[in-house]
PDB file of C-alpha atoms in Angstrom:
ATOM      1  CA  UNK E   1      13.063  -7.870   4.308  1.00  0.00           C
ATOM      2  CA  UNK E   2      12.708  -8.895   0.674  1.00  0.00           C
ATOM      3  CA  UNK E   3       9.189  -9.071   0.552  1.00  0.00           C
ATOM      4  CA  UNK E   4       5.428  -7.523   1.752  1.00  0.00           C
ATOM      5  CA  UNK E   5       4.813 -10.440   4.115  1.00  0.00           C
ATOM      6  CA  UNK E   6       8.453 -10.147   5.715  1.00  0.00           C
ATOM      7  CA  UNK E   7       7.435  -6.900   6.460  1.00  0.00           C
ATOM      8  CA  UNK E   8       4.105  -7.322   7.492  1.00  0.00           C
ATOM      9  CA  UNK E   9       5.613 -10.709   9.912  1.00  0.00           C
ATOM     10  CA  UNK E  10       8.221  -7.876  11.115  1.00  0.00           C
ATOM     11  CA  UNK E  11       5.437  -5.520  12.034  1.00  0.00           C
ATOM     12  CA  UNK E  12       3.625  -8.192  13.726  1.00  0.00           C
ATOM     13  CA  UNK E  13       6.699  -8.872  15.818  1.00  0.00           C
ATOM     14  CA  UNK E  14       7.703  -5.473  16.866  1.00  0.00           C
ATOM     15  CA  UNK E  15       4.019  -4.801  18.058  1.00  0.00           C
ATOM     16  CA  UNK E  16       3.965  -7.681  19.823  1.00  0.00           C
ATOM     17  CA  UNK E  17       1.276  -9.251  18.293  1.00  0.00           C
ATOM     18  CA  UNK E  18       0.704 -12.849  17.259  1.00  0.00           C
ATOM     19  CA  UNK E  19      -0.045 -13.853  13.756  1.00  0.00           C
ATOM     20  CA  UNK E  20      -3.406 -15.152  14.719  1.00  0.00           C
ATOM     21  CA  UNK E  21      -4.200 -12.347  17.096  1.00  0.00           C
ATOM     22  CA  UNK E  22      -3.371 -10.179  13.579  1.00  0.00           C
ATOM     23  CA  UNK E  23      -5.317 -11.834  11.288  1.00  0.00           C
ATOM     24  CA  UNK E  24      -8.412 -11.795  13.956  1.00  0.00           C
ATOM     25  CA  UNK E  25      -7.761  -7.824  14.438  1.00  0.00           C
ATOM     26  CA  UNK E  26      -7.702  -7.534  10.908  1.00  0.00           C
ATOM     27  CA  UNK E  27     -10.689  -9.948   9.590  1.00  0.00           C
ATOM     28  CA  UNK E  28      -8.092 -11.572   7.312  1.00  0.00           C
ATOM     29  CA  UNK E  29      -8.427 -15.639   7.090  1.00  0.00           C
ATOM     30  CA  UNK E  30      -5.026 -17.429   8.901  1.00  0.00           C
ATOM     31  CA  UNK E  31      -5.342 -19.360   5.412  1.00  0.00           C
ATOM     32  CA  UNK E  32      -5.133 -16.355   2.877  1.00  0.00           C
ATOM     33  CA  UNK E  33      -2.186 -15.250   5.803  1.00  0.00           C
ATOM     34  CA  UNK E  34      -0.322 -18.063   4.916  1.00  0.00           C
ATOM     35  CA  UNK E  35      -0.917 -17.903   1.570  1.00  0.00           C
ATOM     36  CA  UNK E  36       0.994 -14.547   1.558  1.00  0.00           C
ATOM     37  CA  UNK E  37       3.883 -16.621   4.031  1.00  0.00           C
ATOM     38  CA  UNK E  38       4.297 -19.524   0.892  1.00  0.00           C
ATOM     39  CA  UNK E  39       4.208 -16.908  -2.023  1.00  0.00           C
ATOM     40  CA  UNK E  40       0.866 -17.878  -3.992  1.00  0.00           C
ATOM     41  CA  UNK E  41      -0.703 -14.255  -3.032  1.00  0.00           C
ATOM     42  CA  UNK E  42      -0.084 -11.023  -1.870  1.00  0.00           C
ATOM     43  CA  UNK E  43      -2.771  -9.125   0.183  1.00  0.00           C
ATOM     44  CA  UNK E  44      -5.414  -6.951  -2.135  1.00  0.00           C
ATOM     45  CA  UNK E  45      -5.259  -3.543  -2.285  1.00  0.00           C
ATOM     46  CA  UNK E  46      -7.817  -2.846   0.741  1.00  0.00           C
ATOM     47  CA  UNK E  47      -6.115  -5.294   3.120  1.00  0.00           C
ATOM     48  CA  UNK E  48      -2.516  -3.267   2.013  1.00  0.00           C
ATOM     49  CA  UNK E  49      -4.199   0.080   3.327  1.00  0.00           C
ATOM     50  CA  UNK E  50      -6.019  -1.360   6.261  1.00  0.00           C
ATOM     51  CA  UNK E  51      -2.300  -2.902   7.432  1.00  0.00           C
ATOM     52  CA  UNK E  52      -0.683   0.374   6.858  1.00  0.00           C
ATOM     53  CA  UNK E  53      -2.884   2.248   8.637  1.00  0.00           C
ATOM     54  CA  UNK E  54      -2.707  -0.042  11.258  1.00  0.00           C
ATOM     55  CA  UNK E  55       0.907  -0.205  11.982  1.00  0.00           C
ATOM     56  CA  UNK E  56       1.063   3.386  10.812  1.00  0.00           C
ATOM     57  CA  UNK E  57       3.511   2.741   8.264  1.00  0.00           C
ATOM     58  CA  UNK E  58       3.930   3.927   4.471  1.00  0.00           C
ATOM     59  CA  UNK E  59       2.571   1.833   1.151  1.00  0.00           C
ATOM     60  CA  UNK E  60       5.724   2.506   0.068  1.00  0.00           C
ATOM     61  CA  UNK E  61       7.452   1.157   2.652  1.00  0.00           C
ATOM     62  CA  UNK E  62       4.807  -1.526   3.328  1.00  0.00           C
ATOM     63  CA  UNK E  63       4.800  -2.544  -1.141  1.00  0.00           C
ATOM     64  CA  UNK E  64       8.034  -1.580  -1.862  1.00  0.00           C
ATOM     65  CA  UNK E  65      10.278  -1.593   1.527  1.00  0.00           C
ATOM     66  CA  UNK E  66      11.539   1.761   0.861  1.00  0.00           C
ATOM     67  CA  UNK E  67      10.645   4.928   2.701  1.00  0.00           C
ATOM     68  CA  UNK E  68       8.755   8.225   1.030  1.00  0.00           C
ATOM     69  CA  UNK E  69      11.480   9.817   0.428  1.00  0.00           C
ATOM     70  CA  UNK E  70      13.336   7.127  -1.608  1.00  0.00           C
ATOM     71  CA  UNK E  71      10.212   7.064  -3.711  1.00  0.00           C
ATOM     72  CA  UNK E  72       9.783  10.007  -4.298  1.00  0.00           C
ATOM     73  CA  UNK E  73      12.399  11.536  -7.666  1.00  0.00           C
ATOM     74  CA  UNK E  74      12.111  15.518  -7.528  1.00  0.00           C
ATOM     75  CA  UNK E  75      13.633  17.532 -10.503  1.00  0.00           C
ATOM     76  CA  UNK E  76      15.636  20.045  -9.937  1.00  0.00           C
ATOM     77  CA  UNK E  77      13.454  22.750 -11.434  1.00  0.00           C
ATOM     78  CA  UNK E  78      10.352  23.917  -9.528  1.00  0.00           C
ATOM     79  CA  UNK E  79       7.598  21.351  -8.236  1.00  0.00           C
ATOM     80  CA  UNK E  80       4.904  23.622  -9.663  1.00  0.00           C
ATOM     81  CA  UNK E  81       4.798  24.939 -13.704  1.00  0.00           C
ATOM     82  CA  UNK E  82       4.340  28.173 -14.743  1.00  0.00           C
ATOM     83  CA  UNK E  83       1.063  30.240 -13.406  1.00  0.00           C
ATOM     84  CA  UNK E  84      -1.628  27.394 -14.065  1.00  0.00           C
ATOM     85  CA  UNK E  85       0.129  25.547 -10.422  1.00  0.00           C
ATOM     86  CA  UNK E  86       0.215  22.259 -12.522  1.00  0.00           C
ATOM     87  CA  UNK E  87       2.593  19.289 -10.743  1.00  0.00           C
ATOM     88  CA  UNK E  88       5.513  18.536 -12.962  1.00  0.00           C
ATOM     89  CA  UNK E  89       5.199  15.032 -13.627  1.00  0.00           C
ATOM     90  CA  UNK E  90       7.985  13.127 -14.452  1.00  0.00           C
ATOM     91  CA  UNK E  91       7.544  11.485 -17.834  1.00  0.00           C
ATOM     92  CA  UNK E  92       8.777   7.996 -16.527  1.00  0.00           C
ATOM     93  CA  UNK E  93       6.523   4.985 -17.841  1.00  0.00           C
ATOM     94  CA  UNK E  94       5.230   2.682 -14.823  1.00  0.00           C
ATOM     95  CA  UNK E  95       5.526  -1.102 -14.877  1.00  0.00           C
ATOM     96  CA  UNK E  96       2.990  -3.292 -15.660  1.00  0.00           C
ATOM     97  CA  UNK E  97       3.066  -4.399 -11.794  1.00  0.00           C
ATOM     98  CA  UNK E  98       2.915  -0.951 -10.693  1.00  0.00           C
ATOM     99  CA  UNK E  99       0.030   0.059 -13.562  1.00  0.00           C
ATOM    100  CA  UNK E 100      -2.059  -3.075 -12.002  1.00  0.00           C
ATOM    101  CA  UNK E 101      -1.645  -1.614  -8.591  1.00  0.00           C
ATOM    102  CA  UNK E 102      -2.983   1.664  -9.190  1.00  0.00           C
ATOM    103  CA  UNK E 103      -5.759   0.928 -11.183  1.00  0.00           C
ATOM    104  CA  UNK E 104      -6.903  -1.730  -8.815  1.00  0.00           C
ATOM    105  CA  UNK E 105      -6.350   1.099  -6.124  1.00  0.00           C
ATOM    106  CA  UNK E 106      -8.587   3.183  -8.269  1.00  0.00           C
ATOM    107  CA  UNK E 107     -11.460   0.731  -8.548  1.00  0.00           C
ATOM    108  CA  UNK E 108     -11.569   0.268  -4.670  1.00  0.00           C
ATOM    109  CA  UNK E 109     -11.697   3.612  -4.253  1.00  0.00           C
ATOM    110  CA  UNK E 110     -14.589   4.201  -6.487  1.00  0.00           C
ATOM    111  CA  UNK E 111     -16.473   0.851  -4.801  1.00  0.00           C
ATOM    112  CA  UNK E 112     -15.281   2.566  -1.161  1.00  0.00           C
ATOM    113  CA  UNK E 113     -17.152   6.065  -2.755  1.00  0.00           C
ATOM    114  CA  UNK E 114     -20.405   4.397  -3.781  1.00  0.00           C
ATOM    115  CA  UNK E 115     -20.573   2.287  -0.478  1.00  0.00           C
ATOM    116  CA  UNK E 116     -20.207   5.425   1.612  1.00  0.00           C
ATOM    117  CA  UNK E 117     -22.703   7.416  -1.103  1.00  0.00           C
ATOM    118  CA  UNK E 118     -25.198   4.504  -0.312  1.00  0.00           C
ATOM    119  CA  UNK E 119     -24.823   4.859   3.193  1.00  0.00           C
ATOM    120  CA  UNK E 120     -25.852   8.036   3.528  1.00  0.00           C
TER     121      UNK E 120
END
């Protein structure tokens, strides 16, 4: 499974699901579904969480196809420096792809933050 919507048809599958039956469940068009299917777009950030939460998978497994624990690179020092309990961070740059993704992550969660703040 090369890419998100391989994974996301695969999901469908082993749930038992059909693809229209998804994309009803999920409020996502059967047009922007097959977009994903031809190539010309990949699901937004929100519909990426929504569809892991759904099928109670990983975004890493869901984005990537790789499991937490491939992910994840641990050095072989402590997790935690010295007394202040800050994270050792690796120092490795992000791609371009993976900077878009996280700021766009970012920005939902700030719009998800104010809608809820408005709510209440």
């Amino acid at each position: 499974m090369q890419t998100i919507y391989e994974r996301i048809e695969f999901l469908i599958k082993q749930k038992g699901l059909t693809k229209k039956a998804f994309c009803q469940q999920m409020n996502i068009s059967t047009g922007n579904f097959g977009d994903w299917k031809r190539g010309k777009s990949t699901p937004g950030t929100h519909n990426l969480i929504e569809i892991a939460g759904f099928f109670k998978v990983s975004l890493d497994w869901l984005i990537l196809g790789k499991t937490a624990a491939e992910v994840i690179r641990e050095s072989e020092g402590e997790y935690f420096i010295a007394q202040k309990r800050q994270l050792d961070c690796q120092m490795d740059e992000l791609l371009p792809e993976e900077q878009a993704f996280i700021k766009e992550y970012l920005a939902f969660a700030e719009y998800r933050k104010n809608k809820q703040d408005g709510a209440e």
